[in-house]
Amino acid sequence: DALPIWPELLLTWEDFCRVSSNCGGDTELAQFYEDNWITLHSGAWAGLVLQAARSFVGAKVTTRVVKSMPGVQKQGFDTLGPESALSGSNLYAPSELVLLRWFEYHVGRVFAGDRQKLTDFSESFKDCR
């Protein structure tokens, strides 16, 4: 799941110190920022890039596009049915629900006797299946 991105963490260290009261001084928080700046700054930029990819690239993922991919049998993909529990979800965008269905379709093809309902991108893939 995406962590919130604080805009001030996207600034350079010098600019961050100019706009933040959490820079310089003897507080534990100021020391934390100074000691961990590279990690915090890099993580904020990585999160921003991932959110942009999720928004712009993910918008192109539709059921129609997935059905046209090689290796997806139109009838087999349709038989997964609607994402009843997740349909209209505030948690996942429609494109993410399509990706979950796509993963579920292929897991069902590889592990035919062990069809499981995939409901998220972290818990469902912890066992690497």
PDB file of C-alpha atoms in Angstrom:
ATOM      1  CA  ASP A   1       0.000   0.000   0.000  1.00  0.00           C
ATOM      2  CA  ALA A   2       1.164   3.473  -0.810  1.00  0.00           C
ATOM      3  CA  LEU A   3       2.521   5.631   1.951  1.00  0.00           C
ATOM      4  CA  PRO A   4       1.570   9.289   2.044  1.00  0.00           C
ATOM      5  CA  ILE A   5       4.001  11.603   0.302  1.00  0.00           C
ATOM      6  CA  TRP A   6       4.832  14.776   2.185  1.00  0.00           C
ATOM      7  CA  PRO A   7       5.768  17.482  -0.338  1.00  0.00           C
ATOM      8  CA  GLU A   8       8.552  18.843   1.849  1.00  0.00           C
ATOM      9  CA  LEU A   9      10.379  15.508   1.540  1.00  0.00           C
ATOM     10  CA  LEU A  10      10.658  16.115  -2.220  1.00  0.00           C
ATOM     11  CA  LEU A  11      12.794  19.211  -1.605  1.00  0.00           C
ATOM     12  CA  THR A  12      16.566  19.267  -1.378  1.00  0.00           C
ATOM     13  CA  TRP A  13      18.008  19.147   2.147  1.00  0.00           C
ATOM     14  CA  GLU A  14      18.841  22.853   2.012  1.00  0.00           C
ATOM     15  CA  ASP A  15      15.321  23.814   0.891  1.00  0.00           C
ATOM     16  CA  PHE A  16      13.804  21.481   3.472  1.00  0.00           C
ATOM     17  CA  CYS A  17      15.794  23.248   6.196  1.00  0.00           C
ATOM     18  CA  ARG A  18      14.583  26.632   4.931  1.00  0.00           C
ATOM     19  CA  VAL A  19      10.878  25.720   5.122  1.00  0.00           C
ATOM     20  CA  SER A  20      10.800  23.279   8.017  1.00  0.00           C
ATOM     21  CA  SER A  21      11.083  23.742  11.730  1.00  0.00           C
ATOM     22  CA  ASN A  22      12.285  20.117  11.919  1.00  0.00           C
ATOM     23  CA  CYS A  23      15.763  20.948  10.681  1.00  0.00           C
ATOM     24  CA  GLY A  24      18.654  21.984  12.816  1.00  0.00           C
ATOM     25  CA  GLY A  25      18.340  22.157  16.540  1.00  0.00           C
ATOM     26  CA  ASP A  26      18.736  19.630  19.253  1.00  0.00           C
ATOM     27  CA  THR A  27      15.413  17.802  19.057  1.00  0.00           C
ATOM     28  CA  GLU A  28      15.149  14.086  18.395  1.00  0.00           C
ATOM     29  CA  LEU A  29      12.972  14.755  15.358  1.00  0.00           C
ATOM     30  CA  ALA A  30      15.530  17.128  13.828  1.00  0.00           C
ATOM     31  CA  GLN A  31      18.252  14.534  14.377  1.00  0.00           C
ATOM     32  CA  PHE A  32      16.039  11.842  12.844  1.00  0.00           C
ATOM     33  CA  TYR A  33      15.505  13.908   9.681  1.00  0.00           C
ATOM     34  CA  GLU A  34      19.196  14.671   9.399  1.00  0.00           C
ATOM     35  CA  ASP A  35      20.269  11.040   9.932  1.00  0.00           C
ATOM     36  CA  ASN A  36      17.642   9.597   7.572  1.00  0.00           C
ATOM     37  CA  TRP A  37      17.297  12.330   4.944  1.00  0.00           C
ATOM     38  CA  ILE A  38      18.556  10.278   1.977  1.00  0.00           C
ATOM     39  CA  THR A  39      16.138   7.441   2.740  1.00  0.00           C
ATOM     40  CA  LEU A  40      13.168   9.756   3.336  1.00  0.00           C
ATOM     41  CA  HIS A  41      13.902  11.888   0.270  1.00  0.00           C
ATOM     42  CA  SER A  42      14.466   8.878  -2.039  1.00  0.00           C
ATOM     43  CA  GLY A  43      11.378   7.137  -0.686  1.00  0.00           C
ATOM     44  CA  ALA A  44       9.220  10.190  -1.323  1.00  0.00           C
ATOM     45  CA  TRP A  45      10.391  10.432  -4.939  1.00  0.00           C
ATOM     46  CA  ALA A  46       9.944   6.685  -5.483  1.00  0.00           C
ATOM     47  CA  GLY A  47       6.429   6.910  -4.048  1.00  0.00           C
ATOM     48  CA  LEU A  48       5.607   9.818  -6.328  1.00  0.00           C
ATOM     49  CA  VAL A  49       6.791   7.921  -9.411  1.00  0.00           C
ATOM     50  CA  LEU A  50       4.813   4.822  -8.384  1.00  0.00           C
ATOM     51  CA  GLN A  51       1.650   6.846  -7.809  1.00  0.00           C
ATOM     52  CA  ALA A  52       2.064   8.518 -11.204  1.00  0.00           C
ATOM     53  CA  ALA A  53       2.502   5.126 -12.871  1.00  0.00           C
ATOM     54  CA  ARG A  54      -0.517   3.788 -11.016  1.00  0.00           C
ATOM     55  CA  SER A  55      -2.619   6.720 -12.191  1.00  0.00           C
ATOM     56  CA  PHE A  56      -1.503   7.054 -15.799  1.00  0.00           C
ATOM     57  CA  VAL A  57      -0.515   3.532 -16.803  1.00  0.00           C
ATOM     58  CA  GLY A  58      -3.172   1.832 -14.721  1.00  0.00           C
ATOM     59  CA  ALA A  59      -5.892   3.830 -16.451  1.00  0.00           C
ATOM     60  CA  LYS A  60      -5.081   1.952 -19.655  1.00  0.00           C
ATOM     61  CA  VAL A  61      -5.771  -1.471 -18.096  1.00  0.00           C
ATOM     62  CA  THR A  62      -9.309  -2.572 -18.928  1.00  0.00           C
ATOM     63  CA  THR A  63     -11.078  -5.896 -19.204  1.00  0.00           C
ATOM     64  CA  ARG A  64     -11.167  -5.494 -22.986  1.00  0.00           C
ATOM     65  CA  VAL A  65      -7.387  -4.964 -23.155  1.00  0.00           C
ATOM     66  CA  VAL A  66      -6.694  -7.968 -20.912  1.00  0.00           C
ATOM     67  CA  LYS A  67      -8.994 -10.204 -22.983  1.00  0.00           C
ATOM     68  CA  SER A  68      -7.019  -9.283 -26.100  1.00  0.00           C
ATOM     69  CA  MET A  69      -3.717 -10.410 -24.535  1.00  0.00           C
ATOM     70  CA  PRO A  70      -2.118 -13.644 -25.709  1.00  0.00           C
ATOM     71  CA  GLY A  71      -2.798 -16.574 -23.412  1.00  0.00           C
ATOM     72  CA  VAL A  72      -6.127 -15.270 -22.121  1.00  0.00           C
ATOM     73  CA  GLN A  73      -9.077 -17.301 -23.301  1.00  0.00           C
ATOM     74  CA  LYS A  74     -12.037 -14.966 -23.566  1.00  0.00           C
ATOM     75  CA  GLN A  75     -14.449 -17.475 -22.057  1.00  0.00           C
ATOM     76  CA  GLY A  76     -12.118 -18.397 -19.185  1.00  0.00           C
ATOM     77  CA  PHE A  77     -11.535 -14.811 -18.185  1.00  0.00           C
ATOM     78  CA  ASP A  78     -15.289 -14.130 -18.219  1.00  0.00           C
ATOM     79  CA  THR A  79     -16.028 -17.080 -15.938  1.00  0.00           C
ATOM     80  CA  LEU A  80     -14.246 -15.415 -13.030  1.00  0.00           C
ATOM     81  CA  GLY A  81     -17.378 -13.351 -12.560  1.00  0.00           C
ATOM     82  CA  PRO A  82     -17.584  -9.868 -11.118  1.00  0.00           C
ATOM     83  CA  GLU A  83     -15.342  -8.861  -8.261  1.00  0.00           C
ATOM     84  CA  SER A  84     -18.397  -8.940  -5.999  1.00  0.00           C
ATOM     85  CA  ALA A  85     -16.680  -8.124  -2.715  1.00  0.00           C
ATOM     86  CA  LEU A  86     -14.392  -5.511  -4.248  1.00  0.00           C
ATOM     87  CA  SER A  87     -16.694  -4.023  -6.879  1.00  0.00           C
ATOM     88  CA  GLY A  88     -17.102  -0.301  -6.288  1.00  0.00           C
ATOM     89  CA  SER A  89     -14.177  -0.423  -3.874  1.00  0.00           C
ATOM     90  CA  ASN A  90     -12.623   2.716  -2.448  1.00  0.00           C
ATOM     91  CA  LEU A  91      -9.447   0.733  -1.944  1.00  0.00           C
ATOM     92  CA  TYR A  92      -8.724  -0.330  -5.518  1.00  0.00           C
ATOM     93  CA  ALA A  93      -9.121   1.450  -8.835  1.00  0.00           C
ATOM     94  CA  PRO A  94     -11.055  -0.451 -11.529  1.00  0.00           C
ATOM     95  CA  SER A  95      -7.780  -1.182 -13.357  1.00  0.00           C
ATOM     96  CA  GLU A  96      -6.350  -2.786 -10.210  1.00  0.00           C
ATOM     97  CA  LEU A  97      -9.435  -4.990  -9.922  1.00  0.00           C
ATOM     98  CA  VAL A  98      -8.888  -6.088 -13.529  1.00  0.00           C
ATOM     99  CA  LEU A  99      -5.254  -6.939 -12.680  1.00  0.00           C
ATOM    100  CA  LEU A 100      -6.385  -8.974  -9.661  1.00  0.00           C
ATOM    101  CA  ARG A 101      -8.804 -10.857 -11.912  1.00  0.00           C
ATOM    102  CA  TRP A 102      -5.987 -11.409 -14.448  1.00  0.00           C
ATOM    103  CA  PHE A 103      -3.685 -12.810 -11.735  1.00  0.00           C
ATOM    104  CA  GLU A 104      -6.525 -14.950 -10.403  1.00  0.00           C
ATOM    105  CA  TYR A 105      -7.191 -16.268 -13.910  1.00  0.00           C
ATOM    106  CA  HIS A 106      -3.567 -17.350 -14.374  1.00  0.00           C
ATOM    107  CA  VAL A 107      -3.236 -18.774 -10.845  1.00  0.00           C
ATOM    108  CA  GLY A 108      -6.378 -20.785 -11.602  1.00  0.00           C
ATOM    109  CA  ARG A 109      -4.832 -22.087 -14.832  1.00  0.00           C
ATOM    110  CA  VAL A 110      -1.520 -23.050 -13.192  1.00  0.00           C
ATOM    111  CA  PHE A 111      -2.990 -24.446  -9.962  1.00  0.00           C
ATOM    112  CA  ALA A 112      -6.247 -25.807 -11.368  1.00  0.00           C
ATOM    113  CA  GLY A 113      -7.259 -27.759  -8.263  1.00  0.00           C
ATOM    114  CA  ASP A 114      -6.424 -24.914  -5.899  1.00  0.00           C
ATOM    115  CA  ARG A 115      -8.487 -21.997  -7.157  1.00  0.00           C
ATOM    116  CA  GLN A 116      -8.335 -19.168  -4.671  1.00  0.00           C
ATOM    117  CA  LYS A 117      -9.907 -15.727  -4.627  1.00  0.00           C
ATOM    118  CA  LEU A 118      -7.280 -13.002  -4.786  1.00  0.00           C
ATOM    119  CA  THR A 119      -8.357  -9.945  -2.838  1.00  0.00           C
ATOM    120  CA  ASP A 120      -5.270  -7.757  -2.559  1.00  0.00           C
ATOM    121  CA  PHE A 121      -1.764  -7.288  -3.868  1.00  0.00           C
ATOM    122  CA  SER A 122       0.083  -8.052  -0.638  1.00  0.00           C
ATOM    123  CA  GLU A 123      -1.634 -10.842   1.313  1.00  0.00           C
ATOM    124  CA  SER A 124      -2.655 -12.852  -1.750  1.00  0.00           C
ATOM    125  CA  PHE A 125       0.925 -13.073  -3.002  1.00  0.00           C
ATOM    126  CA  LYS A 126       2.779 -13.729   0.264  1.00  0.00           C
ATOM    127  CA  ASP A 127       3.141 -17.422  -0.562  1.00  0.00           C
ATOM    128  CA  CYS A 128       4.601 -16.535  -4.017  1.00  0.00           C
ATOM    129  CA  ARG A 129       1.665 -18.094  -5.844  1.00  0.00           C
TER     130      ARG A 129
END
